[in-house]
Coordinates of C-alpha atoms in Angstrom, one line a residue:
X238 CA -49.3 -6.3 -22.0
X239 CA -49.0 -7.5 -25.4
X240 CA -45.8 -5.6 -27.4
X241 CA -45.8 -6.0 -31.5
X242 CA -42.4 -5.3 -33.4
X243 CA -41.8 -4.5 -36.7
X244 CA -39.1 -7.6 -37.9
X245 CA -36.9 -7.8 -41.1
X246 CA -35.6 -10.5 -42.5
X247 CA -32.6 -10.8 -40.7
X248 CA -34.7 -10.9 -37.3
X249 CA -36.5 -14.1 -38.9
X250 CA -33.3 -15.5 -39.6
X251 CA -32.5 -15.3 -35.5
X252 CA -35.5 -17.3 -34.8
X253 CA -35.4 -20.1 -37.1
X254 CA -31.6 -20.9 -36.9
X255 CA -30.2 -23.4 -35.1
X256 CA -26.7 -22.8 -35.3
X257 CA -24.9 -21.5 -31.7
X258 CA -23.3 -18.5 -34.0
X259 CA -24.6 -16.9 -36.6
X260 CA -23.0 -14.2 -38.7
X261 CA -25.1 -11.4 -40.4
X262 CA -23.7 -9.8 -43.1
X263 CA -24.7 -6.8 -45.0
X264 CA -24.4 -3.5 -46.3
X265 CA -25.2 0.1 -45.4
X266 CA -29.0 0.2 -44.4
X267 CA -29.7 -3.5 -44.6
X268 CA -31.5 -2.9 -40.9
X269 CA -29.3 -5.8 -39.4
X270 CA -28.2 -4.1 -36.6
X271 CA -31.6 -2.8 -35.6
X272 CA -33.0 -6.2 -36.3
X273 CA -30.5 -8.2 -33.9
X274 CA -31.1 -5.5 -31.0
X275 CA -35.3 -6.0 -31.7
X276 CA -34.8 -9.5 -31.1
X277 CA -32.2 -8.8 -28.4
X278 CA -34.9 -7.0 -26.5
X279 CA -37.4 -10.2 -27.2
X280 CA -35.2 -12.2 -25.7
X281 CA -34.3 -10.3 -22.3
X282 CA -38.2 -10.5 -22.1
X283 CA -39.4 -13.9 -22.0
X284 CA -36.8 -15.2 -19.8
X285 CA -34.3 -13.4 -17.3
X286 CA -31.1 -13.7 -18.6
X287 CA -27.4 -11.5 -19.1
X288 CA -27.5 -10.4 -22.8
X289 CA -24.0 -8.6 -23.6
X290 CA -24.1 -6.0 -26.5
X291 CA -20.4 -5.5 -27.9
X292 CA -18.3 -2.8 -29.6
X293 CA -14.7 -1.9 -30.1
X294 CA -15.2 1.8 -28.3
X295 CA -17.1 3.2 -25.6
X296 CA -17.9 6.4 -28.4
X297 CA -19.0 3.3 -30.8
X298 CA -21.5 2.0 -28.2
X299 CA -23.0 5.0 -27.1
X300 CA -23.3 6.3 -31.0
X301 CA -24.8 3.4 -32.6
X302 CA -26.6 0.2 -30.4
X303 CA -27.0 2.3 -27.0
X304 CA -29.0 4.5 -29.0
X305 CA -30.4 2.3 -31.6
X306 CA -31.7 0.5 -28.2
X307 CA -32.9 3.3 -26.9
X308 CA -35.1 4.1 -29.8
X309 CA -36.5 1.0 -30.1
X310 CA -37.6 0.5 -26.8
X311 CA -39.0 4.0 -26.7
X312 CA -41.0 3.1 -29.9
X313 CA -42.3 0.0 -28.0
X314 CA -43.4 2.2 -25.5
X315 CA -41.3 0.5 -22.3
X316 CA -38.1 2.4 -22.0
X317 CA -37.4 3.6 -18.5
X318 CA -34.8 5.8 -18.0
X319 CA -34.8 4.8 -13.9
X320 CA -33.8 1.2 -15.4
X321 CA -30.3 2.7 -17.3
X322 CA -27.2 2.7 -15.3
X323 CA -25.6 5.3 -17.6
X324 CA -22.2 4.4 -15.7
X325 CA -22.2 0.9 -16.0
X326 CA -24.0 1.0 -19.6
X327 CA -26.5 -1.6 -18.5
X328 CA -30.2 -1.7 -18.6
X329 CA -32.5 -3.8 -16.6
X330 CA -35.1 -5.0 -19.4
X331 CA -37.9 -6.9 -16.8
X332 CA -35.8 -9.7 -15.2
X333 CA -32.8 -9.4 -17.3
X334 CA -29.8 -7.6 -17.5
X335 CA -28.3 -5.6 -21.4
X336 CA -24.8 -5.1 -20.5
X337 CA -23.2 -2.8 -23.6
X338 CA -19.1 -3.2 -23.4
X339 CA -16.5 -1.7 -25.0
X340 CA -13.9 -4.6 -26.4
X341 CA -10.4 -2.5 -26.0
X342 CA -10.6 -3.2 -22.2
X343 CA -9.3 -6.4 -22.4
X344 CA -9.9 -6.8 -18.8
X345 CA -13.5 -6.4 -19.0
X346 CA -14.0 -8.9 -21.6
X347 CA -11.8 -11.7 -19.2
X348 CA -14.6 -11.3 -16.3
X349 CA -17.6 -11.9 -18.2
X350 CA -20.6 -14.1 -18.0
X351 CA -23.0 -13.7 -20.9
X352 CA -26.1 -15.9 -21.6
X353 CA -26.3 -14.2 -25.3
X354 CA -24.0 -12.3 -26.7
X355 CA -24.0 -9.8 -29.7
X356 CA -20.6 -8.2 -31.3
X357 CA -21.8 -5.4 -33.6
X358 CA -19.0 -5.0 -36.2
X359 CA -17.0 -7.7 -35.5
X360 CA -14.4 -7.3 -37.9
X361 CA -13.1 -4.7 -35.0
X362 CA -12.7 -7.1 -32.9
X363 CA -9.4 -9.5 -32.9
X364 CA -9.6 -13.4 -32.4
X365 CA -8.2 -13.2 -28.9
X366 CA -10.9 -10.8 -27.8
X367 CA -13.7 -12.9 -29.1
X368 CA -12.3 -16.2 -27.6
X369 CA -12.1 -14.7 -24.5
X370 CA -16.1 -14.1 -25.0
X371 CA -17.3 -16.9 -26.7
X372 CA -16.0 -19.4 -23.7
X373 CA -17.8 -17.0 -21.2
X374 CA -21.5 -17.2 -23.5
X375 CA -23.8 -20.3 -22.9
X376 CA -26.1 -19.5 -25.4
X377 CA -26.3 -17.7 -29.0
X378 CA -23.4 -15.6 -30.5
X379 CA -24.7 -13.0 -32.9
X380 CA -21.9 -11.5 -35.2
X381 CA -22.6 -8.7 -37.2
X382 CA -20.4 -6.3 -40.2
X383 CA -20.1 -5.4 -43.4
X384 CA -18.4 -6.9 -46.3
X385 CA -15.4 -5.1 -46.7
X386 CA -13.0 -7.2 -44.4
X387 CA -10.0 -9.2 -46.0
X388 CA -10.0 -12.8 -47.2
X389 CA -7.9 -13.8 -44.4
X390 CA -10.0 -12.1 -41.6
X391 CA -10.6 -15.0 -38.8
X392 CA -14.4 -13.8 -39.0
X393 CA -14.4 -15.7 -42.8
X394 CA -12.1 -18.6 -42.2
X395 CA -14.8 -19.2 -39.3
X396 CA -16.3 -22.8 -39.7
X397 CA -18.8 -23.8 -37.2
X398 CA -21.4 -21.0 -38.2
X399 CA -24.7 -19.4 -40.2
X400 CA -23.9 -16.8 -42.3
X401 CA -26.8 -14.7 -43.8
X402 CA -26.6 -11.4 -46.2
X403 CA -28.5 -8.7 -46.4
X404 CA -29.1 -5.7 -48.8
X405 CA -31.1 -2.3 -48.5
X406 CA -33.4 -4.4 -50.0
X407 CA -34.0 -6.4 -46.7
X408 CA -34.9 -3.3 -45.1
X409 CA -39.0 -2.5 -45.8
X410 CA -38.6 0.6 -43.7
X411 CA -35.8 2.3 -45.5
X412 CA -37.3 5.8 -47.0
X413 CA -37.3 6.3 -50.5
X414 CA -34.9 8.6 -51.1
X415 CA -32.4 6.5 -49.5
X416 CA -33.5 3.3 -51.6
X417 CA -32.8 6.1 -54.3
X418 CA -29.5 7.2 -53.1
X419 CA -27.9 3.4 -53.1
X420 CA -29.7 2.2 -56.3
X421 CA -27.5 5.3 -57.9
X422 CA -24.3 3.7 -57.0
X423 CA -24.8 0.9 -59.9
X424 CA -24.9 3.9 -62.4
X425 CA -22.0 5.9 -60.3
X426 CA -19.1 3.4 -58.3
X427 CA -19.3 -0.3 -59.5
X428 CA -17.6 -0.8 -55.7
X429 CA -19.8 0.6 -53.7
X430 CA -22.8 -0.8 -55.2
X431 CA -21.3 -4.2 -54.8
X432 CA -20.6 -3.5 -51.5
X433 CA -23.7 -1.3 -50.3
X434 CA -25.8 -2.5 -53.2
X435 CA -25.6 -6.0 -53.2
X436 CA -24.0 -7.1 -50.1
X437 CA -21.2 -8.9 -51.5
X438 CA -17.6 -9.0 -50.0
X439 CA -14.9 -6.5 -51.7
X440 CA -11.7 -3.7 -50.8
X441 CA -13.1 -1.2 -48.4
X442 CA -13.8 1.4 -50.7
X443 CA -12.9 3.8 -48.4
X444 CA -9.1 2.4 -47.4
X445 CA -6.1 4.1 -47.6
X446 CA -4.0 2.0 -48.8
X447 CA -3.7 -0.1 -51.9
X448 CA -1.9 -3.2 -51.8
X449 CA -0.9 -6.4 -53.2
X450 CA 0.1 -10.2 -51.5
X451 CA 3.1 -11.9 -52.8
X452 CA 4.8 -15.2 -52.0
X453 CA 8.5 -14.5 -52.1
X454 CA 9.7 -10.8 -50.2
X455 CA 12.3 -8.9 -53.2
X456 CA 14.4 -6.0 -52.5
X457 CA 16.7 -5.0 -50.0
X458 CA 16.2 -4.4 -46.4
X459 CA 15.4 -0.5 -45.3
X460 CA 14.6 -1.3 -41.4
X461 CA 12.3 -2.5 -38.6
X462 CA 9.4 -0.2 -37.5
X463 CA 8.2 -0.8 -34.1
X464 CA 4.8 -0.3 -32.4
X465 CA 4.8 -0.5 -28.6
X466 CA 1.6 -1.8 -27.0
X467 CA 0.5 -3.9 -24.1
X468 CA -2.8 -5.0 -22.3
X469 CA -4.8 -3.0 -24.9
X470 CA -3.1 -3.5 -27.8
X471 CA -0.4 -5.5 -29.1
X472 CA 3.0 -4.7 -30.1
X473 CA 4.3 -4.8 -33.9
X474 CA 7.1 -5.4 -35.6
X475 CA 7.1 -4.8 -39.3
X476 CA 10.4 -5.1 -41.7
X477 CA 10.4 -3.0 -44.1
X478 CA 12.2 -4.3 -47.8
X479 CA 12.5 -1.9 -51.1
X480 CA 13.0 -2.9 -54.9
X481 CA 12.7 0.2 -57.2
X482 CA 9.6 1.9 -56.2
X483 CA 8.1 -1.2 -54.9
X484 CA 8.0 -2.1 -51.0
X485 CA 7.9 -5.2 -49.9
X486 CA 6.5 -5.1 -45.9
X487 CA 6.9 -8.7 -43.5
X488 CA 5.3 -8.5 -40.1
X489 CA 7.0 -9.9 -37.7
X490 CA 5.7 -9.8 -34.2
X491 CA 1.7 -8.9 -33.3
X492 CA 1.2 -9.7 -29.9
X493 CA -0.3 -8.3 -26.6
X494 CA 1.4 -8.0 -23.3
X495 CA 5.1 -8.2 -24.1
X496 CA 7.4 -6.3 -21.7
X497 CA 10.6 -5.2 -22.4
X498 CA 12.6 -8.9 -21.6
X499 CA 10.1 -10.5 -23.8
X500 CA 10.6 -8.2 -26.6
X501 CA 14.3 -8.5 -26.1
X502 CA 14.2 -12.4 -26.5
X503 CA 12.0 -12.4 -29.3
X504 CA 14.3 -10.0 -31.4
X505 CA 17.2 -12.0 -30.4
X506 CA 15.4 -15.0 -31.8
X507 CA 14.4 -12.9 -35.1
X508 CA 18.5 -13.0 -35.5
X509 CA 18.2 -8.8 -35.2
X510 CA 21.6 -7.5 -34.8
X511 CA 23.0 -3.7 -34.1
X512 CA 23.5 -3.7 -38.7
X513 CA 19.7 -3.4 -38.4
X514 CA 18.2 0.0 -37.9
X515 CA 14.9 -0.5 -35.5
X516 CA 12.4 2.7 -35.5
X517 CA 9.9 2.9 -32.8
X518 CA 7.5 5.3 -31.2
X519 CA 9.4 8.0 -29.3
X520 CA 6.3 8.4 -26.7
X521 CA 8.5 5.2 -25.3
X522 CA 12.1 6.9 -24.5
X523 CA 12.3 4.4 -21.4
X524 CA 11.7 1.0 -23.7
X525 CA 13.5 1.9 -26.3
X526 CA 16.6 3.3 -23.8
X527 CA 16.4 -0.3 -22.2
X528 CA 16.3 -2.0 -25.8
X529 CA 19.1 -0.5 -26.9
X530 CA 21.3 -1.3 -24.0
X531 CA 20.5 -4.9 -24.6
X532 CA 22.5 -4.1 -27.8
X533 CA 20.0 -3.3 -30.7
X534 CA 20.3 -0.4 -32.6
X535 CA 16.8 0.8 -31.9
X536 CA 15.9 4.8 -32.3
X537 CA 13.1 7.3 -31.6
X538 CA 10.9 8.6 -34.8
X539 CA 10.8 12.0 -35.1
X540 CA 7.6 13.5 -35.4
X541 CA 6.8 16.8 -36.8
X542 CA 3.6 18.7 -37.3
X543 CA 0.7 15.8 -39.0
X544 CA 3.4 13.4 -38.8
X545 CA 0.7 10.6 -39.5
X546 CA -0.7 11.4 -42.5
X547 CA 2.9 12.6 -43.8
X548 CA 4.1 8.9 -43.0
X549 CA 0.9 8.0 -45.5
X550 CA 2.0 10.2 -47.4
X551 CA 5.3 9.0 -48.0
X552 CA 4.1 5.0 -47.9
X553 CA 1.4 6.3 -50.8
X554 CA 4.4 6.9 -52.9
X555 CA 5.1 3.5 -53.9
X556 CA 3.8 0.3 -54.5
X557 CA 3.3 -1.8 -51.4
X558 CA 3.2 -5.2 -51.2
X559 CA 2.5 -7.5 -48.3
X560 CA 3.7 -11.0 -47.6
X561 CA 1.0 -13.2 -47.3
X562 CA 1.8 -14.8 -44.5
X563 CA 1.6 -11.3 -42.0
X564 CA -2.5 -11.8 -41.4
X565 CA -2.3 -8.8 -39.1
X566 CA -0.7 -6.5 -40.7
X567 CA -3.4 -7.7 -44.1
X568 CA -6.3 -7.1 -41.9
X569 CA -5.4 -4.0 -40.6
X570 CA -4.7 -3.0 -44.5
X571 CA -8.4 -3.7 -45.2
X572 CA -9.8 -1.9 -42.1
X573 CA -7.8 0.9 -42.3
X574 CA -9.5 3.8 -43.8
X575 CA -10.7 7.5 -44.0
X576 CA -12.9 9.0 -41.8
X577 CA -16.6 10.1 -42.9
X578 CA -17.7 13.4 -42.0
X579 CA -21.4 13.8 -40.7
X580 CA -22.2 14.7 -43.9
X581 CA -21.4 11.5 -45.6
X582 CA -18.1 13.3 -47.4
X583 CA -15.1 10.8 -46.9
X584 CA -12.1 13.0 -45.3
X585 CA -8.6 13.0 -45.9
X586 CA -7.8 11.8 -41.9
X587 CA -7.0 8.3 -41.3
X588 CA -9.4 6.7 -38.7
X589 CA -7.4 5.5 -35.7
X590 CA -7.9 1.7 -33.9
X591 CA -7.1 -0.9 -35.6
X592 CA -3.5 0.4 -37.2
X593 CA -0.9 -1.3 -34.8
X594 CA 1.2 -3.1 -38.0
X595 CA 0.8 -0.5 -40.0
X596 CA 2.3 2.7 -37.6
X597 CA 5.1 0.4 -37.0
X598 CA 5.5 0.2 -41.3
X599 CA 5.0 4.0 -41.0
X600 CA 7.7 4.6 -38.7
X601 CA 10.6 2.8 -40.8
X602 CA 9.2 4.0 -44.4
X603 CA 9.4 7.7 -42.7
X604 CA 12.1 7.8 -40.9
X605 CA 14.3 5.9 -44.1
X606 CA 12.2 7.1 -47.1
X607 CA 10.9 10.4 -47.1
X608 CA 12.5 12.9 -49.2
X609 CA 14.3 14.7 -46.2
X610 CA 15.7 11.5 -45.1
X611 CA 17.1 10.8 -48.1
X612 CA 18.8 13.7 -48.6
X613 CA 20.2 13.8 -45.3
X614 CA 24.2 13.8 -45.1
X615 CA 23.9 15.9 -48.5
X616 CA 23.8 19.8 -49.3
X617 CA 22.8 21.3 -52.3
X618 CA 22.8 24.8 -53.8
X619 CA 22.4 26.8 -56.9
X620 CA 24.9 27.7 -59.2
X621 CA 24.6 30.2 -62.0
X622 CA 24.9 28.6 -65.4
X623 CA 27.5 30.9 -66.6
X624 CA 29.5 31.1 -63.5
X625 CA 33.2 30.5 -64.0
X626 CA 35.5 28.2 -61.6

């Protein structure tokens, strides 16, 4: 049977290049993710092969490409619901095999074998993670997201690659009203046209933090914060500096399967001593109990009721500034952001993931700079302004 697909730009821009990876930029509606999953689906059908389809979250995949996929196929007329093995997430598509994984089992991503591979919004994804892919992929490796990612993101100091960008205006099937809707944004937000409108790299207008990169770290030292992580994600040491409302935040440490010698050694070899105050997660009282007997002065945060956003809250309250030589802690600045309600209405709840440096900043600033800590050791009360002594 013969199949016909409707193909964009950035489908074209598949078949012609050359290059082993290719990265395709673009903004909200450019059709590049629908494009690369058309041509995904071309692919699996002229010769048998293991095509891997990549997000951060299994939520992710089943939202967005699973049933993006889905859609297409179904509008092509050859989905088969018999062929989808909902609890493995693959499909058999004639001789080959669409695998759709979830990148935050790192164990997953070590055992794979991939003739093709596609990451859909790779700026989720850390360098490790795609190393561990890219050596496991004979053939092409498709990277897709949008331009909001920071200058030092690994995805644009990347060398040996295409890059194309798209706009709205790449996209021949986008409705009118939503054509409408974006060509607004150059009358309305002067970001998010640039952004959304034009394709071009700037701050996530949706982040929650603004911030600035210095050279030289001022101020004097508040404390560590401390993020424990492991096989998942990676543990985060951020110190913490303060010069008149100005903070001044160094990471330290950003790295995956530590356990608690490691750790130990590494603080020892950061010269931390028991003057330093260390503030880590108290959903880790064994750690912390066995870090402190190796003589730091590590302690538990103290959460109360919407203890995240109140650590926001507090950080919000001055100026932050980031050395820029902690690339993990910038990156998660720029990817850390609000979460959009179905609606389209940007909420005031920070979206989780990719926030390891910046919870461990959250702990010290709240635990040493909110208003209650401050006042801690102090108590105040009212005295009448005539009152006699």
């Amino acid at each position: 049977m013969n199949i016909e697909i409707n193909t964009t730009i950035t489908f074209e821009n598949l078949l012609e290049s050359n290059s082993r990876v290719t990265q395709h930029i673009g903004g909200t509606r450019s059709g590049k993710t629908y494009a690369i999953l058309s041509y995904v689906i071309v692919e699996g059908l002229k010769s048998p092969q293991i095509i891997t389809v990549v997000r951060r979250t299994i939520p992710s995949l089943k939202r967005t490409v699973i049933k993006d996929f889905t859609d297409i196929l179904k509008g092509l007329g050859i989905w088969n619901e018999d062929n989808f093995n909902i609890s493995d997430r693959t499909y058999r598509l004639g001789d080959s095999t669409i695998q759709f994984i979830n990148s935050d089992d790192p164990e997953k991503l070590r055992g794979l074998k991939s003739d093709l591979l596609v990451v859909d919004e790779a700026s989720e994804l850390d360098e490790e993670s795609y190393f561990q892919l890219r050596i496991r992929t004979s053939g092409k490796i498709i990277l897709a997201y949008n331009p909001t990612i920071s200058p030092q993101h690994w995805l644009r100091k990347m060398q040996d690659c295409e890059r194309f960008v798209t706009t709205y205006k790449d996209n021949p099937y986008l409705p009118a009203d939503m054509v409408k809707a974006i060509e607004e944004l150059q009358h309305t937000n002067d970001k998010q046209w640039k952004i959304y409108g034009q394709g071009e790299f700037a701050a996530n207008d949706k982040a929650i933090f603004e911030f600035e990169l210095v050279n030289v770290i001022n101020g004097e030292f508040i404390a560590f914060g401390f993020d424990v992580g492991y096989s998942n994600d990676p543990s985060s040491l951020v110190a913490i500096y303060k010069e008149g409302n100005e903070l001044y935040l160094e990471e330290l440490l950003y790295e995956k399967a530590l356990v608690t010698s490691d750790i130990v050694d590494k603080f020892r070899k950061l010269e931390i001593d028991k003057s330093h105050e260390i503030f880590c997660d108290s959903s880790e009282p064994r750690l912390i109990e066995e870090i402190y007997r190796s003589g730091f002065n590590i302690k538990p945060v103290v959460k109360g009721p919407d203890s995240i956003r109140f650590g926001i809250g507090v950080m919000k309250n001055y100026k932050i500034k980031i050395l820029r030589t902690s690339q993990n802690l910038i990156n998660e600045m720029y990817a850390y952001q609000y979460i959009t309600d179905k609606y389209g209405y940007v909420t005031d709840k920070p979206e989780g993931g990719l926030d390891h440096a910046i919870d461990a900043a959250r702990y010290a600033v709240m635990m040493k700079l909110s208003v209650k800590a401050q006042r801690k050791g102090t108590y105040a009360i009212s005295v009448g302004k005539y009152s006699n002594f």
